[in-house]
Amino acid sequence: MKNIIIQCLICGFLAIGLWMAMLLLFLHLEQEDMLDKETEKLLYNRSFGKNVYQQASHSKKILKGDIINDRAMFSDPELIQGLSRYGLNVITSRRLGIERQVPDSRNKICQQKHYPFNLPTASVIICFYNEEFNTLLRTVSSVMNLSPKHLLEEIILVDDMSEFDDLKAKLDYHLEIFRGKIKLVRNKKREGLIRSRMIGASRASGDILVFLDSHCEVNRVWLEPLLHAIAKDHKMVVCPVIDVIDELTLDYVGSPIVRGAFDWNLNFRWDDVFSYELDGPEGPSTPIRSPAMSGGIFAINRHYFNELGQYDKDMDLWGGENVELSLRIWMCGGQLFILPCSRVGHNNKALSKNRLVNQSALSKNLLRVVHVWLDEYKENFFLQRPSLTHVSCGNISDRVELRKRLGCKSFQWYLDNIFPELEPLNRGKGTKPFLLAKGKNVP
Ligand SMILES: *[C@@H]1O[C@H](CO)[C@@H](O)[C@H](O)[C@H]1NC(C)=O
Ligand SMILES: *[C@@H]1O[C@H](CO)[C@@H](O)[C@H](O)[C@H]1NC(C)=O
Ligand SMILES: *[C@@H]1O[C@H](CO)[C@@H](O)[C@H](O)[C@H]1NC(C)=O
Ligand SMILES: [Mn+2]
């Protein structure tokens, strides 16, 4: 009798367990399916917008056009899945492989410039999480191929606990050809982009840290202008112009010269450059003073990065850290410029599910920026985001202490001197509309 009851109980548990497992599987598939549907819709929208076809027909056909010319291909499940998984066209990416040439997008004036042979050396830091294999390798091979050997100290790859199999043994195997120049660090737990970059920086030994995303391709003579500018002033932080790698065609398209800005939500965006800034003797190669950086791609002196307090290690995943670093650079005695002669292509991945940022991490990060740096202007942020007024952002005493120690200027000073176009909502001067961004990059 007892046995039968126990058997029944076991059967019952097994049955319930099985049902639960099936239910979870179903929900999981359903969720994947929704993401795919979402991607498909975005894709559909784009394929009937002007972008893809115009760009494709004007581009130099680096890629043969069967994917972009055939609308039927937009319903290819492999393409859709790849898009929702990686945010880019995996079919084309596989065909391009681990190395390709991109068109020189620099202005002619840049092509005639010469840089000293002896410059500080660079450690290039690339953090990745579930990146598409060929895209990651193209990032690495473009840096290897287009950086002068004597200036490239090393490339440091930081794997933030990726889950995809090809980023494990297969990646190790493929990196062998670059042996000697590459350090691969694998995080033991998920740290997010911000802490991963700090981990990469702590392993670096070059004079200059150059941060790149894992879906970039650098252009010709990209590194020298960055190193040269920092060699002249060690508190100079510089960004290349970020060209666009289209997520569908993977075409490399040059960007107009823009500068980094943000609004009272602390959302980053690109802004027009004043025409007089490009009227000087250097014309369109003039360095552009930028109130903010987009985040992914910049170069900074390694000692200065440490002196300036690296990143806020209590920020999670990504978002907001670019505005925080931009404010810290300007308010604490540094400078931030965009150098039009240095160009790096970046894939925006606008169709990826990764574009769904973790809102709670982002809100916390932004609040840390607001409470440490915005002084009396924090009210402007809360006018935009009233729901965050009483939300806690953890312990910021270290960052407040850092600001004091570095003797940083006020946010008022930053508004007056660096970013007067950020019209304070409560100054009562009327509402001058923001300039519309021309670039289409997101950080
Ligand atoms: C597609 O475009 C339509 C109108 O242009 C818009 O209403 C819709 O939200 C878009 N869908 C997606 C998924 O972006
Ligand atoms: C979002 O980030 C927070 C940490 O800030 C984490 O606790 C949470 O699990 C994340 N949510 C998702 C859906 O990843
Ligand atoms: C915040 O952190 C500092 C040191 O990091 C510590 O001294 C202080 O007690 C902490 N404050 C709170 C409220 O936990
Ligand atoms: Mn990116």
CSV table of C-alpha atoms and ligand atoms in Angstrom, one decimal:
chain,number,residue,atom,x,y,z
A,1,MET,CA,0.0,0.0,0.0
A,2,LYS,CA,2.7,2.5,1.1
A,3,ASN,CA,4.7,1.6,-2.0
A,4,ILE,CA,1.7,2.4,-4.2
A,5,ILE,CA,1.2,5.8,-2.6
A,6,ILE,CA,4.9,6.6,-3.0
A,7,GLN,CA,4.8,5.5,-6.6
A,8,CYS,CA,1.7,7.6,-7.2
A,9,LEU,CA,3.4,10.6,-5.6
A,10,ILE,CA,6.5,10.1,-7.7
A,11,CYS,CA,4.4,9.8,-10.9
A,12,GLY,CA,2.5,12.9,-9.9
A,13,PHE,CA,5.7,14.9,-9.3
A,14,LEU,CA,7.1,13.7,-12.6
A,15,ALA,CA,4.0,14.6,-14.4
A,16,ILE,CA,3.9,18.1,-12.9
A,17,GLY,CA,7.6,18.5,-13.6
A,18,LEU,CA,7.2,17.5,-17.2
A,19,TRP,CA,4.3,19.9,-17.6
A,20,MET,CA,6.3,22.8,-16.0
A,21,ALA,CA,9.2,22.1,-18.3
A,22,MET,CA,7.0,22.1,-21.3
A,23,LEU,CA,5.3,25.2,-20.2
A,24,LEU,CA,8.6,27.0,-19.7
A,25,LEU,CA,9.8,25.8,-23.1
A,26,PHE,CA,6.7,27.0,-24.7
A,27,LEU,CA,7.0,30.4,-23.0
A,28,HIS,CA,10.6,30.6,-24.1
A,29,LEU,CA,9.9,29.8,-27.7
A,30,GLU,CA,7.0,32.2,-27.6
A,31,GLN,CA,9.3,35.0,-26.4
A,32,GLU,CA,11.9,34.2,-29.1
A,33,ASP,CA,9.2,34.2,-31.6
A,34,MET,CA,8.0,37.6,-30.5
A,35,LEU,CA,11.5,39.0,-30.8
A,36,ASP,CA,11.8,37.5,-34.3
A,37,LYS,CA,8.4,39.0,-35.2
A,38,GLU,CA,9.5,42.3,-33.9
A,39,THR,CA,12.7,42.2,-35.9
A,40,GLU,CA,10.8,41.1,-39.0
A,41,LYS,CA,8.5,44.2,-38.6
A,42,LEU,CA,11.4,46.5,-38.3
A,43,LEU,CA,13.1,44.9,-41.2
A,44,TYR,CA,9.9,45.1,-43.3
A,45,ASN,CA,9.7,48.8,-42.4
A,46,ARG,CA,13.2,49.4,-43.4
A,47,SER,CA,13.1,47.4,-46.6
A,48,PHE,CA,10.3,49.7,-47.9
A,49,GLY,CA,12.0,52.8,-46.5
A,50,LYS,CA,14.5,54.5,-48.7
A,51,ASN,CA,17.6,53.6,-46.8
A,52,VAL,CA,18.5,50.1,-47.8
A,53,TYR,CA,17.8,50.4,-51.5
A,54,GLN,CA,19.3,53.8,-51.9
A,55,GLN,CA,22.4,52.9,-50.1
A,56,ALA,CA,22.7,49.6,-51.9
A,57,SER,CA,22.4,51.0,-55.3
A,58,HIS,CA,24.9,53.8,-54.6
A,59,SER,CA,27.4,51.6,-52.9
A,60,LYS,CA,30.4,50.2,-54.6
A,61,LYS,CA,29.0,46.7,-54.5
A,62,ILE,CA,31.6,45.4,-52.1
A,63,LEU,CA,29.1,42.8,-51.5
A,64,LYS,CA,27.1,41.2,-54.2
A,65,GLY,CA,23.5,42.3,-53.9
A,66,ASP,CA,21.4,39.1,-53.9
A,67,ILE,CA,20.3,39.7,-50.4
A,68,ILE,CA,19.5,43.3,-50.7
A,69,ASN,CA,18.0,43.1,-54.1
A,70,ASP,CA,15.5,40.4,-53.4
A,71,ARG,CA,12.7,41.4,-51.1
A,72,ALA,CA,11.8,37.8,-50.7
A,73,MET,CA,15.1,37.4,-48.8
A,74,PHE,CA,13.8,39.6,-46.0
A,75,SER,CA,11.6,36.7,-44.9
A,76,ASP,CA,14.5,34.3,-44.8
A,77,PRO,CA,14.3,32.8,-41.3
A,78,GLU,CA,18.1,32.6,-41.0
A,79,LEU,CA,18.4,36.3,-41.7
A,80,ILE,CA,15.6,37.2,-39.3
A,81,GLN,CA,17.0,34.9,-36.6
A,82,GLY,CA,20.5,36.3,-37.1
A,83,LEU,CA,19.2,39.8,-36.9
A,84,SER,CA,17.4,39.3,-33.6
A,85,ARG,CA,20.4,37.4,-32.2
A,86,TYR,CA,23.3,39.6,-33.4
A,87,GLY,CA,21.6,42.7,-34.7
A,88,LEU,CA,23.2,42.4,-38.1
A,89,ASN,CA,23.0,40.4,-41.4
A,90,VAL,CA,24.8,37.2,-40.5
A,91,ILE,CA,24.6,35.7,-44.0
A,92,THR,CA,26.5,38.6,-45.5
A,93,SER,CA,28.9,38.7,-42.5
A,94,ARG,CA,29.8,35.1,-43.0
A,95,ARG,CA,30.4,35.7,-46.6
A,96,LEU,CA,32.7,38.6,-45.9
A,97,GLY,CA,34.6,36.5,-43.5
A,98,ILE,CA,37.2,37.6,-41.0
A,99,GLU,CA,38.9,40.3,-43.1
A,100,ARG,CA,38.0,42.8,-45.7
A,101,GLN,CA,38.9,46.3,-47.0
A,102,VAL,CA,36.7,49.3,-46.4
A,103,PRO,CA,36.6,52.4,-48.5
A,104,ASP,CA,38.8,55.4,-47.4
A,105,SER,CA,36.2,57.9,-46.1
A,106,ARG,CA,38.7,60.6,-45.1
A,107,ASN,CA,38.8,64.1,-46.6
A,108,LYS,CA,41.6,64.7,-49.1
A,109,ILE,CA,43.3,67.1,-46.6
A,110,CYS,CA,43.6,64.2,-44.2
A,111,GLN,CA,45.2,62.0,-46.8
A,112,GLN,CA,48.0,64.5,-47.2
A,113,LYS,CA,48.8,64.8,-43.5
A,114,HIS,CA,51.9,63.3,-42.0
A,115,TYR,CA,52.4,62.2,-38.4
A,116,PRO,CA,55.7,61.8,-36.5
A,117,PHE,CA,57.1,58.2,-36.6
A,118,ASN,CA,57.6,58.2,-32.8
A,119,LEU,CA,54.3,58.4,-31.0
A,120,PRO,CA,53.0,56.9,-27.7
A,121,THR,CA,52.0,53.3,-28.0
A,122,ALA,CA,48.4,52.1,-27.9
A,123,SER,CA,46.6,49.3,-26.1
A,124,VAL,CA,43.3,48.7,-28.0
A,125,ILE,CA,40.6,47.4,-25.6
A,126,ILE,CA,37.6,45.5,-27.1
A,127,CYS,CA,35.0,44.1,-24.8
A,128,PHE,CA,32.4,41.7,-26.3
A,129,TYR,CA,29.3,39.8,-25.3
A,130,ASN,CA,27.7,37.3,-27.6
A,131,GLU,CA,29.1,39.1,-30.7
A,132,GLU,CA,28.8,37.5,-34.1
A,133,PHE,CA,32.1,35.6,-34.8
A,134,ASN,CA,33.1,37.2,-38.1
A,135,THR,CA,32.2,40.7,-37.0
A,136,LEU,CA,34.4,40.4,-33.9
A,137,LEU,CA,37.3,39.0,-36.0
A,138,ARG,CA,36.9,41.7,-38.6
A,139,THR,CA,37.2,44.2,-35.8
A,140,VAL,CA,40.5,42.6,-34.6
A,141,SER,CA,42.0,42.1,-38.1
A,142,SER,CA,41.2,45.6,-39.2
A,143,VAL,CA,43.1,46.9,-36.1
A,144,MET,CA,46.0,44.5,-36.8
A,145,ASN,CA,46.2,45.5,-40.5
A,146,LEU,CA,45.7,49.2,-40.3
A,147,SER,CA,47.8,50.1,-37.2
A,148,PRO,CA,51.5,50.7,-37.5
A,149,LYS,CA,53.2,47.7,-35.8
A,150,HIS,CA,55.5,49.8,-33.6
A,151,LEU,CA,52.6,51.8,-32.2
A,152,LEU,CA,50.3,48.9,-31.4
A,153,GLU,CA,51.4,47.6,-28.0
A,154,GLU,CA,48.6,45.0,-27.9
A,155,ILE,CA,44.9,44.3,-28.4
A,156,ILE,CA,43.1,43.3,-25.2
A,157,LEU,CA,39.8,41.3,-25.7
A,158,VAL,CA,37.5,41.0,-22.8
A,159,ASP,CA,34.9,38.3,-23.0
A,160,ASP,CA,32.0,39.3,-20.7
A,161,MET,CA,30.8,35.7,-20.3
A,162,SER,CA,29.5,35.2,-23.8
A,163,GLU,CA,27.3,32.1,-24.2
A,164,PHE,CA,27.8,31.3,-27.9
A,165,ASP,CA,30.0,28.3,-28.6
A,166,ASP,CA,32.0,29.8,-31.5
A,167,LEU,CA,33.4,32.4,-29.1
A,168,LYS,CA,35.2,29.8,-27.1
A,169,ALA,CA,37.7,27.2,-28.5
A,170,LYS,CA,37.1,28.3,-32.1
A,171,LEU,CA,37.9,31.9,-31.1
A,172,ASP,CA,41.1,30.9,-29.3
A,173,TYR,CA,42.1,28.9,-32.4
A,174,HIS,CA,41.5,31.8,-34.8
A,175,LEU,CA,43.4,34.3,-32.5
A,176,GLU,CA,46.5,32.2,-32.8
A,177,ILE,CA,47.5,33.9,-36.0
A,178,PHE,CA,47.8,37.2,-34.1
A,179,ARG,CA,49.8,35.6,-31.3
A,180,GLY,CA,52.0,37.9,-29.3
A,181,LYS,CA,49.8,41.0,-29.9
A,182,ILE,CA,46.5,39.7,-28.3
A,183,LYS,CA,45.5,39.2,-24.7
A,184,LEU,CA,42.2,37.5,-24.2
A,185,VAL,CA,40.6,38.0,-20.8
A,186,ARG,CA,37.4,36.0,-19.9
A,187,ASN,CA,35.3,37.3,-17.1
A,188,LYS,CA,34.2,34.7,-14.5
A,189,LYS,CA,30.8,36.4,-14.2
A,190,ARG,CA,28.8,38.9,-16.2
A,191,GLU,CA,30.2,42.4,-15.4
A,192,GLY,CA,28.7,44.6,-18.1
A,193,LEU,CA,30.5,46.8,-20.5
A,194,ILE,CA,31.6,49.4,-17.9
A,195,ARG,CA,33.4,47.1,-15.5
A,196,SER,CA,34.7,45.0,-18.4
A,197,ARG,CA,36.5,48.0,-19.8
A,198,MET,CA,38.0,48.7,-16.4
A,199,ILE,CA,39.2,45.1,-16.4
A,200,GLY,CA,40.7,45.5,-19.8
A,201,ALA,CA,42.4,48.8,-18.8
A,202,SER,CA,43.9,47.2,-15.7
A,203,ARG,CA,45.7,44.7,-18.0
A,204,ALA,CA,47.0,47.3,-20.5
A,205,SER,CA,50.6,48.4,-20.7
A,206,GLY,CA,50.6,50.8,-23.7
A,207,ASP,CA,50.8,54.6,-23.1
A,208,ILE,CA,47.3,55.2,-24.6
A,209,LEU,CA,44.1,53.3,-24.1
A,210,VAL,CA,41.9,53.0,-27.2
A,211,PHE,CA,38.4,51.6,-26.6
A,212,LEU,CA,36.5,50.1,-29.4
A,213,ASP,CA,33.2,48.2,-29.7
A,214,SER,CA,33.3,44.6,-30.9
A,215,HIS,CA,31.5,45.5,-34.2
A,216,CYS,CA,33.9,48.1,-35.7
A,217,GLU,CA,36.2,48.3,-38.6
A,218,VAL,CA,38.9,50.9,-38.5
A,219,ASN,CA,39.9,53.0,-41.5
A,220,ARG,CA,43.3,53.9,-42.9
A,221,VAL,CA,45.6,56.0,-40.7
A,222,TRP,CA,43.0,55.9,-37.9
A,223,LEU,CA,45.4,55.5,-35.0
A,224,GLU,CA,48.1,58.1,-35.7
A,225,PRO,CA,45.8,61.2,-35.3
A,226,LEU,CA,44.5,60.0,-32.0
A,227,LEU,CA,48.0,59.3,-30.6
A,228,HIS,CA,49.4,62.5,-32.0
A,229,ALA,CA,46.7,64.7,-30.3
A,230,ILE,CA,47.3,63.0,-26.9
A,231,ALA,CA,51.1,63.2,-27.2
A,232,LYS,CA,50.7,67.0,-27.4
A,233,ASP,CA,48.4,67.2,-24.4
A,234,HIS,CA,48.0,64.3,-22.0
A,235,LYS,CA,44.7,65.6,-20.8
A,236,MET,CA,43.2,65.5,-24.3
A,237,VAL,CA,40.6,62.8,-24.9
A,238,VAL,CA,39.8,62.1,-28.5
A,239,CYS,CA,37.2,60.3,-30.6
A,240,PRO,CA,37.4,59.3,-34.3
A,241,VAL,CA,34.5,60.2,-36.6
A,242,ILE,CA,32.2,57.2,-36.4
A,243,ASP,CA,31.3,56.0,-39.8
A,244,VAL,CA,28.3,53.7,-40.3
A,245,ILE,CA,28.4,50.0,-41.2
A,246,ASP,CA,24.9,49.3,-42.3
A,247,GLU,CA,23.4,46.4,-40.3
A,248,LEU,CA,21.7,44.9,-43.4
A,249,THR,CA,24.1,45.4,-46.3
A,250,LEU,CA,27.2,45.7,-44.1
A,251,ASP,CA,28.2,48.5,-46.5
A,252,TYR,CA,30.7,51.0,-45.0
A,253,VAL,CA,29.3,54.6,-45.3
A,254,GLY,CA,31.3,57.7,-44.4
A,255,SER,CA,29.6,60.0,-41.8
A,256,PRO,CA,29.3,63.8,-41.8
A,257,ILE,CA,31.3,65.6,-39.2
A,258,VAL,CA,29.1,66.0,-36.1
A,259,ARG,CA,29.7,66.5,-32.4
A,260,GLY,CA,28.4,64.7,-29.4
A,261,ALA,CA,25.6,66.2,-27.3
A,262,PHE,CA,22.8,65.2,-25.0
A,263,ASP,CA,19.4,66.5,-23.7
A,264,TRP,CA,18.0,66.9,-20.2
A,265,ASN,CA,17.1,63.2,-20.2
A,266,LEU,CA,20.8,62.7,-20.5
A,267,ASN,CA,20.1,60.9,-23.8
A,268,PHE,CA,23.1,61.1,-26.0
A,269,ARG,CA,22.6,62.4,-29.6
A,270,TRP,CA,24.6,63.9,-32.4
A,271,ASP,CA,24.5,67.6,-33.1
A,272,ASP,CA,25.5,69.8,-36.0
A,273,VAL,CA,28.9,71.4,-36.0
A,274,PHE,CA,28.9,75.2,-36.5
A,275,SER,CA,30.0,75.9,-40.0
A,276,TYR,CA,32.6,78.5,-38.7
A,277,GLU,CA,34.4,75.7,-36.9
A,278,LEU,CA,35.3,74.2,-40.2
A,279,ASP,CA,36.3,77.5,-41.9
A,280,GLY,CA,39.8,77.7,-40.5
A,281,PRO,CA,43.1,76.9,-42.2
A,282,GLU,CA,42.6,73.2,-41.5
A,283,GLY,CA,39.2,73.2,-43.1
A,284,PRO,CA,37.3,69.9,-42.7
A,285,SER,CA,40.2,68.3,-40.9
A,286,THR,CA,39.9,70.7,-37.9
A,287,PRO,CA,39.5,68.9,-34.5
A,288,ILE,CA,35.9,69.5,-33.2
A,289,ARG,CA,35.4,70.4,-29.6
A,290,SER,CA,32.7,68.1,-28.4
A,291,PRO,CA,30.5,68.5,-25.3
A,292,ALA,CA,30.0,64.7,-25.0
A,293,MET,CA,31.2,61.4,-26.5
A,294,SER,CA,29.0,58.6,-27.8
A,295,GLY,CA,30.8,56.2,-25.5
A,296,GLY,CA,32.0,53.2,-27.6
A,297,ILE,CA,35.0,54.6,-29.2
A,298,PHE,CA,37.7,56.9,-27.8
A,299,ALA,CA,41.3,57.2,-26.9
A,300,ILE,CA,42.8,58.5,-23.6
A,301,ASN,CA,46.2,58.5,-21.9
A,302,ARG,CA,46.3,55.5,-19.6
A,303,HIS,CA,47.7,57.4,-16.6
A,304,TYR,CA,45.2,60.2,-17.1
A,305,PHE,CA,42.4,57.6,-17.3
A,306,ASN,CA,43.4,56.3,-13.8
A,307,GLU,CA,44.0,59.8,-12.4
A,308,LEU,CA,40.6,60.9,-13.6
A,309,GLY,CA,38.9,58.0,-11.8
A,310,GLN,CA,38.3,55.5,-14.7
A,311,TYR,CA,34.6,54.7,-14.7
A,312,ASP,CA,32.0,54.6,-11.9
A,313,LYS,CA,32.4,50.9,-11.1
A,314,ASP,CA,28.9,50.8,-9.5
A,315,MET,CA,27.2,51.5,-12.9
A,316,ASP,CA,25.7,48.4,-14.4
A,317,LEU,CA,25.7,47.0,-18.0
A,318,TRP,CA,25.9,50.0,-20.2
A,319,GLY,CA,24.3,53.5,-20.6
A,320,GLY,CA,25.0,56.8,-19.0
A,321,GLU,CA,28.7,56.1,-18.5
A,322,ASN,CA,29.5,58.1,-21.7
A,323,VAL,CA,27.8,61.3,-20.4
A,324,GLU,CA,29.4,60.8,-17.0
A,325,LEU,CA,32.9,60.5,-18.4
A,326,SER,CA,32.3,63.5,-20.8
A,327,LEU,CA,31.2,65.7,-17.9
A,328,ARG,CA,34.1,64.5,-15.7
A,329,ILE,CA,36.7,65.3,-18.5
A,330,TRP,CA,35.4,68.8,-19.1
A,331,MET,CA,34.6,69.8,-15.6
A,332,CYS,CA,37.9,68.4,-14.1
A,333,GLY,CA,40.5,70.0,-16.4
A,334,GLY,CA,40.5,67.8,-19.5
A,335,GLN,CA,39.3,68.3,-23.1
A,336,LEU,CA,37.3,66.2,-25.5
A,337,PHE,CA,37.6,66.5,-29.2
A,338,ILE,CA,36.5,64.6,-32.3
A,339,LEU,CA,39.2,64.2,-34.9
A,340,PRO,CA,37.8,64.2,-38.5
A,341,CYS,CA,41.0,62.6,-39.9
A,342,SER,CA,40.5,59.5,-37.8
A,343,ARG,CA,37.7,57.3,-38.9
A,344,VAL,CA,36.2,54.1,-37.5
A,345,GLY,CA,33.2,52.3,-38.8
A,346,HIS,CA,30.6,51.1,-36.3
A,347,ASN,CA,27.6,48.8,-36.8
A,348,ASN,CA,24.6,50.4,-35.0
A,349,LYS,CA,22.8,47.1,-34.6
A,350,ALA,CA,19.5,49.0,-34.7
A,351,LEU,CA,17.6,45.9,-35.4
A,352,SER,CA,19.0,43.8,-32.5
A,353,LYS,CA,17.1,42.8,-29.4
A,354,ASN,CA,20.1,44.2,-27.5
A,355,ARG,CA,18.7,47.6,-28.4
A,356,LEU,CA,16.2,46.8,-25.7
A,357,VAL,CA,18.4,48.3,-22.9
A,358,ASN,CA,17.9,47.2,-19.4
A,359,GLN,CA,15.9,50.1,-18.1
A,360,SER,CA,16.5,49.6,-14.5
A,361,ALA,CA,20.3,49.5,-15.0
A,362,LEU,CA,20.1,52.6,-17.2
A,363,SER,CA,18.0,54.6,-14.8
A,364,LYS,CA,20.4,53.8,-11.9
A,365,ASN,CA,23.4,54.8,-14.0
A,366,LEU,CA,21.7,58.1,-15.1
A,367,LEU,CA,20.7,58.9,-11.5
A,368,ARG,CA,24.4,58.4,-10.4
A,369,VAL,CA,25.4,61.0,-13.1
A,370,VAL,CA,22.6,63.4,-12.0
A,371,HIS,CA,23.4,63.2,-8.2
A,372,VAL,CA,27.2,63.5,-8.6
A,373,TRP,CA,27.5,66.1,-11.5
A,374,LEU,CA,24.4,68.1,-12.2
A,375,ASP,CA,24.3,70.4,-9.1
A,376,GLU,CA,21.2,72.6,-9.0
A,377,TYR,CA,20.4,71.5,-12.6
A,378,LYS,CA,19.4,68.1,-11.5
A,379,GLU,CA,15.8,69.5,-11.3
A,380,ASN,CA,15.8,69.7,-15.1
A,381,PHE,CA,16.4,66.0,-15.3
A,382,PHE,CA,13.6,65.2,-12.8
A,383,LEU,CA,11.2,67.5,-14.7
A,384,GLN,CA,11.8,65.1,-17.6
A,385,ARG,CA,11.8,61.9,-15.5
A,386,PRO,CA,9.6,62.6,-12.5
A,387,SER,CA,9.2,58.9,-11.7
A,388,LEU,CA,12.9,58.8,-10.8
A,389,THR,CA,12.8,61.7,-8.3
A,390,HIS,CA,12.9,59.5,-5.2
A,391,VAL,CA,14.6,56.4,-6.7
A,392,SER,CA,17.8,55.4,-4.9
A,393,CYS,CA,21.0,55.0,-7.0
A,394,GLY,CA,23.2,53.4,-4.3
A,395,ASN,CA,26.2,54.9,-2.5
A,396,ILE,CA,27.8,57.7,-4.5
A,397,SER,CA,30.1,59.0,-1.8
A,398,ASP,CA,33.2,57.7,-3.6
A,399,ARG,CA,32.3,59.6,-6.7
A,400,VAL,CA,31.4,62.8,-4.8
A,401,GLU,CA,34.8,62.5,-3.0
A,402,LEU,CA,36.5,62.1,-6.4
A,403,ARG,CA,34.9,65.2,-7.7
A,404,LYS,CA,36.2,67.2,-4.7
A,405,ARG,CA,39.7,65.6,-4.9
A,406,LEU,CA,40.1,66.5,-8.6
A,407,GLY,CA,38.9,70.1,-7.9
A,408,CYS,CA,36.3,70.0,-10.6
A,409,LYS,CA,34.4,73.0,-11.8
A,410,SER,CA,30.6,73.4,-11.5
A,411,PHE,CA,27.9,72.2,-13.9
A,412,GLN,CA,27.1,75.9,-14.4
A,413,TRP,CA,30.7,76.4,-15.7
A,414,TYR,CA,30.2,73.5,-18.1
A,415,LEU,CA,27.0,75.0,-19.4
A,416,ASP,CA,28.5,78.5,-19.8
A,417,ASN,CA,31.7,77.4,-21.4
A,418,ILE,CA,31.3,74.0,-23.1
A,419,PHE,CA,27.7,73.4,-23.9
A,420,PRO,CA,25.7,76.7,-23.9
A,421,GLU,CA,23.3,75.1,-26.5
A,422,LEU,CA,21.9,72.9,-23.8
A,423,GLU,CA,19.2,75.4,-23.0
A,424,PRO,CA,18.3,75.1,-19.3
A,425,LEU,CA,14.6,74.6,-18.9
A,426,ASN,CA,14.4,76.7,-15.8
A,427,ARG,CA,16.4,79.7,-16.9
A,428,GLY,CA,13.3,81.2,-18.3
A,429,LYS,CA,14.8,82.4,-21.6
A,430,GLY,CA,12.1,80.8,-23.6
A,431,THR,CA,12.5,77.5,-25.3
A,432,LYS,CA,14.9,77.5,-28.1
A,433,PRO,CA,14.5,74.1,-29.9
A,434,PHE,CA,17.4,71.8,-29.9
A,435,LEU,CA,19.3,71.4,-33.2
A,436,LEU,CA,18.3,68.2,-34.9
A,437,ALA,CA,21.0,65.5,-35.0
A,438,LYS,CA,22.3,64.7,-38.4
A,439,GLY,CA,24.2,61.5,-37.7
A,440,LYS,CA,22.3,58.3,-37.2
A,441,ASN,CA,24.6,56.6,-34.7
A,442,VAL,CA,23.6,55.4,-31.3
A,443,PRO,CA,26.2,54.5,-28.7
B,1,LIG,C1,6.7,50.6,-39.1
B,1,LIG,O1,6.3,51.8,-39.6
B,1,LIG,C2,5.0,52.3,-39.2
B,1,LIG,C3,4.7,53.6,-39.9
B,1,LIG,O2,5.7,54.0,-40.7
B,1,LIG,C4,5.0,52.5,-37.7
B,1,LIG,O3,3.8,52.9,-37.2
B,1,LIG,C5,5.4,51.2,-37.0
B,1,LIG,O4,5.5,51.4,-35.6
B,1,LIG,C6,6.7,50.7,-37.5
B,1,LIG,N1,7.0,49.4,-36.9
B,1,LIG,C7,8.1,49.1,-36.3
B,1,LIG,C8,8.2,47.7,-35.7
B,1,LIG,O5,8.9,49.9,-36.2
B,2,LIG,C1,18.8,44.7,-15.2
B,2,LIG,O1,19.9,45.1,-14.4
B,2,LIG,C2,19.7,44.9,-13.1
B,2,LIG,C3,21.0,45.4,-12.4
B,2,LIG,O2,21.0,46.8,-12.5
B,2,LIG,C4,19.6,43.4,-12.8
B,2,LIG,O3,19.4,43.2,-11.4
B,2,LIG,C5,18.4,42.8,-13.6
B,2,LIG,O4,18.4,41.4,-13.4
B,2,LIG,C6,18.5,43.2,-15.0
B,2,LIG,N1,17.3,42.8,-15.8
B,2,LIG,C7,17.4,42.1,-16.9
B,2,LIG,C8,16.1,41.8,-17.5
B,2,LIG,O5,18.4,41.7,-17.4
B,3,LIG,C1,29.2,54.8,1.4
B,3,LIG,O1,30.5,54.3,1.1
B,3,LIG,C2,31.5,54.8,1.9
B,3,LIG,C3,32.9,54.3,1.5
B,3,LIG,O2,32.9,53.7,0.2
B,3,LIG,C4,31.3,54.5,3.4
B,3,LIG,O3,32.3,55.1,4.2
B,3,LIG,C5,29.9,55.0,3.8
B,3,LIG,O4,29.6,54.6,5.1
B,3,LIG,C6,28.8,54.5,2.8
B,3,LIG,N1,27.6,55.1,3.1
B,3,LIG,C7,26.5,54.4,3.3
B,3,LIG,C8,25.2,55.2,3.6
B,3,LIG,O5,26.4,53.2,3.3
B,4,MN,MN,28.2,49.5,-30.5
